[in-house]
């Protein structure tokens, strides 16, 4: 069994993807399908991106995945009320019969990704069916769980990858044949990506997909907190129940390799001058009077030789590299593999945040995680904080650590392209 570098399954059961009745926007009830979609909840840059999405269409999915109210309970109640109202008004309607969904993303630069959306059986970690590679933040899991309880819905799919047999695999054959038919929906979002969706209801096709996936494991590419939420909610409800499954997009990376990008940090309340001053004697710091693309090129070159970071927020860029080896020996835990100890994210969290800058990593009041490089710099300059720009981890490092059962520091990687939220939802009462 080829499992993208993952260990052989210790249990007989592999991936179990179940058809469901998708809940989808009625195109006649919204301005456009593109206007009601959103990036995943944790990719939306707040508040700017949130306000932009809310104003794009009064029915934008962001009103469900990131409801705005004075308290967490009020936010979740608002999302539940909004979902009920949209369903009763016919803004969101359920497909007539259960199915899986073939989902395609394509950009203007030649990138093409296809996968299957379905309700995946939520497995226990000991089964080694779905493998995480990052730690999660407990309060985020609690927040997502409260939202799912209130709405009784999976509002957006997480992204899983598995390693199939390429063009000859049964699932690939089904996906490619389905993509040759007219889609249920097609829309192009403002980032230039074209999204298409097909339903897959033929019993023979469903059986082929189910049989092949049962032989595979998956790596969580995006959505660790949602997977942890699925596991928490499954444990709260006696089985069998709809909570035994969670909404996912499965992509065969033998056929459609994903991109791996970095997730940057915005440190609130820490001016760049203070961040740089605290590094004296611990890291080498060089000020770069250059453009953002050139600074990121310099970061990539420095990262090839060891740990490196780029600080921004004061109108310039500061390349941070060559950490003191004694400092690393004192601050980085030694009970993990060398590949984990030398990760930039490990050094950032264990050394810089914990010991040099003394910033608690669990508090949203101190750290924001932002995927977009330019947005991170812009917010740091506007707010007077420090942007810590990261270089992406190589995909083979992620796979190797997951195979060893070692999780990376939270928000270490960003796999993509990510599925757009709002194309298909799963209501647990259907």
Short mmCIF file of N, CA, C and O in Angstrom, two decimals, residues 241-334:
data_model
loop_
_atom_site.label_atom_id
_atom_site.label_comp_id
_atom_site.label_asym_id
_atom_site.label_seq_id
_atom_site.Cartn_x
_atom_site.Cartn_y
_atom_site.Cartn_z
N UNK A 241 -24.35 7.98 14.94
CA UNK A 241 -25.00 9.27 14.81
C UNK A 241 -24.33 10.03 13.66
O UNK A 241 -23.25 9.63 13.20
N UNK A 242 -24.95 11.10 13.19
CA UNK A 242 -24.31 11.89 12.12
C UNK A 242 -22.96 12.45 12.52
O UNK A 242 -22.13 12.78 11.66
N UNK A 243 -22.71 12.54 13.84
CA UNK A 243 -21.43 13.07 14.32
C UNK A 243 -20.30 12.07 14.15
O UNK A 243 -19.14 12.41 14.40
N UNK A 244 -20.59 10.86 13.69
CA UNK A 244 -19.54 9.87 13.42
C UNK A 244 -18.75 10.24 12.18
O UNK A 244 -17.71 9.63 11.89
N UNK A 245 -19.23 11.22 11.41
CA UNK A 245 -18.58 11.60 10.15
C UNK A 245 -18.36 13.11 10.13
O UNK A 245 -19.05 13.87 10.81
N UNK A 246 -17.39 13.53 9.32
CA UNK A 246 -17.09 14.95 9.14
C UNK A 246 -16.81 15.26 7.69
O UNK A 246 -16.32 14.40 6.93
N UNK A 247 -17.10 16.47 7.28
CA UNK A 247 -16.97 16.89 5.88
C UNK A 247 -15.50 17.10 5.51
O UNK A 247 -14.78 17.85 6.18
N UNK A 248 -15.05 16.44 4.43
CA UNK A 248 -13.65 16.56 3.99
C UNK A 248 -13.59 16.63 2.47
O UNK A 248 -14.51 16.20 1.77
N UNK A 249 -12.47 17.17 1.99
CA UNK A 249 -12.06 17.06 0.59
C UNK A 249 -10.82 16.18 0.55
O UNK A 249 -9.83 16.49 1.22
N UNK A 250 -10.88 15.09 -0.21
CA UNK A 250 -9.76 14.17 -0.36
C UNK A 250 -9.11 14.37 -1.71
O UNK A 250 -9.78 14.28 -2.74
N UNK A 251 -7.81 14.62 -1.72
CA UNK A 251 -7.06 14.84 -2.96
C UNK A 251 -5.94 13.80 -3.06
O UNK A 251 -5.18 13.62 -2.11
N UNK A 252 -5.86 13.14 -4.20
CA UNK A 252 -4.79 12.18 -4.48
C UNK A 252 -3.58 12.96 -4.98
O UNK A 252 -3.56 13.43 -6.12
N UNK A 253 -2.55 13.10 -4.13
CA UNK A 253 -1.39 13.92 -4.51
C UNK A 253 -0.45 13.21 -5.47
O UNK A 253 0.49 13.83 -5.97
N UNK A 254 -0.68 11.91 -5.74
CA UNK A 254 0.07 11.27 -6.82
C UNK A 254 -0.39 11.83 -8.15
O UNK A 254 0.38 11.89 -9.12
N UNK A 255 -1.64 12.24 -8.21
CA UNK A 255 -2.22 12.81 -9.44
C UNK A 255 -2.17 14.33 -9.41
O UNK A 255 -1.92 14.97 -10.43
N UNK A 256 -2.44 14.92 -8.26
CA UNK A 256 -2.51 16.38 -8.14
C UNK A 256 -1.69 16.83 -6.93
O UNK A 256 -2.22 16.99 -5.83
N UNK A 257 -0.38 17.05 -7.11
CA UNK A 257 0.46 17.50 -5.99
C UNK A 257 0.00 18.86 -5.47
O UNK A 257 -0.40 19.74 -6.24
N UNK A 258 0.04 19.02 -4.15
CA UNK A 258 -0.32 20.29 -3.54
C UNK A 258 0.89 21.20 -3.40
O UNK A 258 2.03 20.74 -3.43
N UNK A 259 0.63 22.48 -3.24
CA UNK A 259 1.68 23.44 -2.95
C UNK A 259 1.81 23.58 -1.43
O UNK A 259 0.81 23.50 -0.71
N UNK A 260 3.02 23.81 -0.96
CA UNK A 260 3.24 24.04 0.47
C UNK A 260 3.78 25.46 0.65
O UNK A 260 4.81 25.82 0.07
N UNK A 261 3.08 26.23 1.46
CA UNK A 261 3.49 27.59 1.74
C UNK A 261 3.61 27.80 3.25
O UNK A 261 3.14 26.98 4.03
N UNK A 262 4.22 28.91 3.61
CA UNK A 262 4.41 29.22 5.03
C UNK A 262 3.20 29.97 5.58
O UNK A 262 2.44 30.59 4.83
N UNK A 263 3.03 29.91 6.89
CA UNK A 263 2.06 30.74 7.60
C UNK A 263 2.85 31.70 8.47
O UNK A 263 3.71 31.29 9.25
N UNK A 264 2.58 32.99 8.32
CA UNK A 264 3.36 34.01 9.01
C UNK A 264 2.73 34.37 10.36
O UNK A 264 1.58 34.05 10.63
N UNK A 265 3.50 35.06 11.18
CA UNK A 265 3.04 35.49 12.50
C UNK A 265 3.01 37.01 12.58
O UNK A 265 3.92 37.68 12.08
N UNK A 266 1.98 37.52 13.23
CA UNK A 266 1.92 38.94 13.56
C UNK A 266 1.92 39.05 15.07
O UNK A 266 1.01 38.54 15.74
N UNK A 267 2.96 39.67 15.63
CA UNK A 267 3.11 39.80 17.06
C UNK A 267 2.56 41.16 17.49
O UNK A 267 3.13 42.21 17.19
N UNK A 268 1.42 41.14 18.18
CA UNK A 268 0.79 42.37 18.63
C UNK A 268 1.57 42.97 19.80
O UNK A 268 2.05 42.27 20.67
N UNK A 269 1.68 44.26 19.80
CA UNK A 269 2.26 44.94 20.95
C UNK A 269 3.77 44.83 21.07
O UNK A 269 4.33 45.24 22.09
N UNK A 270 4.44 44.27 20.07
CA UNK A 270 5.90 44.19 20.09
C UNK A 270 6.44 45.00 18.91
O UNK A 270 6.43 44.53 17.77
N UNK A 271 6.91 46.22 19.14
CA UNK A 271 7.48 47.01 18.05
C UNK A 271 8.71 46.32 17.46
O UNK A 271 9.43 45.60 18.18
N UNK A 272 8.97 46.55 16.20
CA UNK A 272 10.11 45.92 15.54
C UNK A 272 11.41 46.31 16.23
O UNK A 272 12.31 45.47 16.39
N UNK A 273 11.52 47.56 16.67
CA UNK A 273 12.76 47.99 17.32
C UNK A 273 13.04 47.17 18.57
O UNK A 273 14.19 46.79 18.84
N UNK A 274 12.00 46.86 19.34
CA UNK A 274 12.18 46.06 20.54
C UNK A 274 12.50 44.61 20.18
O UNK A 274 13.33 43.96 20.85
N UNK A 275 11.85 44.09 19.15
CA UNK A 275 12.11 42.70 18.73
C UNK A 275 13.55 42.54 18.27
O UNK A 275 14.22 41.57 18.63
N UNK A 276 14.04 43.51 17.50
CA UNK A 276 15.42 43.44 17.00
C UNK A 276 16.41 43.60 18.14
O UNK A 276 17.42 42.88 18.22
N UNK A 277 16.15 44.53 19.06
CA UNK A 277 17.09 44.76 20.16
C UNK A 277 17.24 43.52 21.03
O UNK A 277 18.35 43.21 21.50
N UNK A 278 16.15 42.77 21.20
CA UNK A 278 16.21 41.58 22.05
C UNK A 278 17.03 40.45 21.41
O UNK A 278 17.45 39.52 22.11
N UNK A 279 17.26 40.54 20.10
CA UNK A 279 18.01 39.50 19.40
C UNK A 279 19.51 39.67 19.51
O UNK A 279 20.28 38.78 19.12
N UNK A 280 19.95 40.80 20.03
CA UNK A 280 21.39 41.09 20.09
C UNK A 280 22.13 40.01 20.88
O UNK A 280 21.77 39.69 22.02
N UNK A 281 23.12 39.43 20.26
CA UNK A 281 23.92 38.39 20.88
C UNK A 281 23.36 36.99 20.72
O UNK A 281 24.02 36.02 21.08
N UNK A 282 22.13 36.90 20.19
CA UNK A 282 21.49 35.59 20.02
C UNK A 282 21.38 35.17 18.56
O UNK A 282 21.49 33.98 18.23
N UNK A 283 21.11 36.13 17.67
CA UNK A 283 20.97 35.87 16.23
C UNK A 283 21.70 36.98 15.47
O UNK A 283 21.91 38.08 16.00
N UNK A 284 22.06 36.68 14.24
CA UNK A 284 22.55 37.74 13.36
C UNK A 284 21.35 38.45 12.75
O UNK A 284 20.40 37.82 12.32
N UNK A 285 21.39 39.78 12.73
CA UNK A 285 20.30 40.58 12.16
C UNK A 285 20.87 41.54 11.13
O UNK A 285 21.82 42.28 11.42
N UNK A 286 20.30 41.51 9.93
CA UNK A 286 20.72 42.43 8.86
C UNK A 286 19.51 43.20 8.35
O UNK A 286 18.49 42.61 8.01
N UNK A 287 19.62 44.51 8.30
CA UNK A 287 18.53 45.37 7.81
C UNK A 287 18.58 45.39 6.28
O UNK A 287 19.65 45.62 5.69
N UNK A 288 17.43 45.16 5.65
CA UNK A 288 17.34 45.14 4.20
C UNK A 288 16.46 46.30 3.74
O UNK A 288 15.28 46.36 4.09
N UNK A 289 17.00 47.20 2.98
CA UNK A 289 16.22 48.28 2.38
C UNK A 289 15.86 47.84 0.96
O UNK A 289 16.49 48.21 -0.02
N UNK A 290 14.82 47.03 0.85
CA UNK A 290 14.49 46.42 -0.44
C UNK A 290 13.00 46.16 -0.50
O UNK A 290 12.25 46.44 0.44
N UNK A 291 12.54 45.61 -1.62
CA UNK A 291 11.13 45.30 -1.78
C UNK A 291 10.79 43.99 -1.09
O UNK A 291 11.69 43.20 -0.75
N UNK A 292 9.50 43.74 -0.89
CA UNK A 292 9.07 42.50 -0.25
C UNK A 292 9.51 41.27 -1.04
O UNK A 292 10.05 40.32 -0.44
N UNK A 293 9.32 41.21 -2.37
CA UNK A 293 9.78 40.02 -3.10
C UNK A 293 11.28 39.78 -2.97
O UNK A 293 11.72 38.63 -2.80
N UNK A 294 12.07 40.84 -3.01
CA UNK A 294 13.53 40.68 -2.87
C UNK A 294 13.89 40.23 -1.46
O UNK A 294 14.80 39.42 -1.26
N UNK A 295 13.17 40.75 -0.47
CA UNK A 295 13.43 40.33 0.91
C UNK A 295 13.09 38.86 1.11
O UNK A 295 13.81 38.13 1.80
N UNK A 296 11.99 38.40 0.49
CA UNK A 296 11.62 36.99 0.60
C UNK A 296 12.63 36.10 -0.11
O UNK A 296 12.90 34.97 0.31
N UNK A 297 13.21 36.60 -1.20
CA UNK A 297 14.29 35.86 -1.87
C UNK A 297 15.50 35.72 -0.95
O UNK A 297 16.14 34.66 -0.89
N UNK A 298 15.82 36.81 -0.24
CA UNK A 298 16.94 36.76 0.70
C UNK A 298 16.65 35.78 1.83
O UNK A 298 17.54 35.06 2.30
N UNK A 299 15.39 35.74 2.28
CA UNK A 299 15.00 34.78 3.32
C UNK A 299 15.17 33.35 2.83
O UNK A 299 15.70 32.49 3.56
N UNK A 300 14.74 33.09 1.61
CA UNK A 300 14.87 31.74 1.05
C UNK A 300 16.33 31.31 0.97
O UNK A 300 16.68 30.16 1.29
N UNK A 301 17.20 32.23 0.59
CA UNK A 301 18.64 31.90 0.50
C UNK A 301 19.21 31.61 1.88
O UNK A 301 19.95 30.64 2.08
N UNK A 302 18.83 32.42 2.87
CA UNK A 302 19.34 32.22 4.22
C UNK A 302 18.79 30.93 4.82
O UNK A 302 19.49 30.22 5.55
N UNK A 303 17.53 30.60 4.51
CA UNK A 303 16.91 29.40 5.06
C UNK A 303 17.58 28.14 4.52
O UNK A 303 17.50 27.08 5.15
N UNK A 304 18.24 28.24 3.37
CA UNK A 304 18.95 27.09 2.84
C UNK A 304 20.15 26.70 3.68
O UNK A 304 20.64 25.56 3.59
N UNK A 305 20.61 27.62 4.52
CA UNK A 305 21.80 27.35 5.35
C UNK A 305 21.46 27.11 6.81
O UNK A 305 22.34 26.73 7.59
N UNK A 306 20.21 27.34 7.21
CA UNK A 306 19.83 27.16 8.62
C UNK A 306 18.59 27.94 8.94
O UNK A 306 17.90 28.44 8.06
N UNK A 307 18.29 28.06 10.23
CA UNK A 307 17.09 28.78 10.65
C UNK A 307 17.17 30.25 10.26
O UNK A 307 18.19 30.90 10.47
N UNK A 308 16.08 30.77 9.69
CA UNK A 308 16.07 32.17 9.25
C UNK A 308 14.65 32.70 9.28
O UNK A 308 13.68 31.95 9.03
N UNK A 309 14.53 33.99 9.58
CA UNK A 309 13.23 34.65 9.66
C UNK A 309 13.39 36.05 9.09
O UNK A 309 14.48 36.60 9.02
N UNK A 310 12.26 36.65 8.73
CA UNK A 310 12.26 38.01 8.23
C UNK A 310 11.30 38.82 9.09
O UNK A 310 10.12 38.47 9.22
N UNK A 311 11.79 39.87 9.73
CA UNK A 311 10.95 40.74 10.55
C UNK A 311 10.59 41.98 9.75
O UNK A 311 11.41 42.51 9.00
N UNK A 312 9.35 42.45 9.92
CA UNK A 312 8.89 43.64 9.22
C UNK A 312 7.86 44.35 10.08
O UNK A 312 7.31 43.78 11.02
N UNK A 313 7.61 45.61 9.72
CA UNK A 313 6.61 46.40 10.43
C UNK A 313 7.03 47.83 10.65
O UNK A 313 6.23 48.66 11.08
N UNK A 314 8.29 48.14 10.36
CA UNK A 314 8.80 49.51 10.56
C UNK A 314 9.23 50.16 9.25
O UNK A 314 10.00 51.12 9.26
N UNK A 315 8.72 49.64 8.12
CA UNK A 315 9.08 50.20 6.83
C UNK A 315 10.29 49.57 6.18
O UNK A 315 10.63 49.91 5.05
N UNK A 316 10.96 48.67 6.89
CA UNK A 316 12.11 47.96 6.34
C UNK A 316 11.94 46.47 6.65
O UNK A 316 10.95 46.03 7.23
N UNK A 317 12.94 45.69 6.23
CA UNK A 317 12.96 44.26 6.53
C UNK A 317 14.24 43.92 7.27
O UNK A 317 15.30 44.50 6.99
N UNK A 318 14.14 43.00 8.22
CA UNK A 318 15.29 42.61 9.03
C UNK A 318 15.45 41.10 8.90
O UNK A 318 14.60 40.33 9.37
N UNK A 319 16.53 40.68 8.27
CA UNK A 319 16.81 39.26 8.06
C UNK A 319 17.49 38.70 9.30
O UNK A 319 18.57 39.17 9.70
N UNK A 320 16.88 37.72 9.91
CA UNK A 320 17.36 37.13 11.17
C UNK A 320 17.83 35.70 10.87
O UNK A 320 17.04 34.87 10.43
N UNK A 321 19.10 35.41 11.14
CA UNK A 321 19.61 34.06 10.91
C UNK A 321 20.78 33.78 11.84
O UNK A 321 21.07 34.54 12.76
N UNK A 322 21.44 32.65 11.62
CA UNK A 322 22.60 32.23 12.41
C UNK A 322 22.36 32.29 13.92
O UNK A 322 23.02 33.05 14.65
N UNK A 323 21.42 31.51 14.43
CA UNK A 323 21.17 31.52 15.88
C UNK A 323 22.35 30.98 16.65
O UNK A 323 23.12 30.15 16.16
N UNK A 324 22.51 31.47 17.87
CA UNK A 324 23.56 30.98 18.75
C UNK A 324 23.27 29.52 19.11
O UNK A 324 22.18 29.19 19.60
N UNK A 325 24.21 28.64 18.86
CA UNK A 325 23.99 27.21 19.07
C UNK A 325 23.76 26.88 20.55
O UNK A 325 23.00 25.97 20.88
N UNK A 326 24.40 27.62 21.42
CA UNK A 326 24.20 27.40 22.85
C UNK A 326 22.78 27.75 23.27
O UNK A 326 22.17 27.05 24.09
N UNK A 327 22.24 28.82 22.70
CA UNK A 327 20.86 29.21 22.99
C UNK A 327 19.89 28.13 22.53
O UNK A 327 18.97 27.77 23.25
N UNK A 328 20.12 27.60 21.33
CA UNK A 328 19.25 26.53 20.83
C UNK A 328 19.34 25.29 21.72
O UNK A 328 18.32 24.66 22.01
N UNK A 329 20.53 24.97 22.15
CA UNK A 329 20.70 23.78 23.00
C UNK A 329 19.95 23.93 24.32
O UNK A 329 19.45 22.95 24.88
N UNK A 330 19.85 25.17 24.82
CA UNK A 330 19.18 25.40 26.10
C UNK A 330 17.66 25.48 25.98
O UNK A 330 16.94 25.22 26.95
N UNK A 331 17.17 25.83 24.80
CA UNK A 331 15.74 26.16 24.69
C UNK A 331 14.93 25.17 23.86
O UNK A 331 13.72 25.06 24.07
N UNK A 332 15.54 24.47 22.91
CA UNK A 332 14.78 23.55 22.06
C UNK A 332 14.73 22.17 22.71
O UNK A 332 15.77 21.61 23.07
N UNK A 333 13.54 21.60 22.90
CA UNK A 333 13.44 20.27 23.51
C UNK A 333 14.25 19.23 22.74
O UNK A 333 14.35 19.30 21.51
N UNK A 334 14.81 18.29 23.46
CA UNK A 334 15.69 17.29 22.84
C UNK A 334 15.02 15.93 22.68
O UNK A 334 15.67 14.97 22.27
#
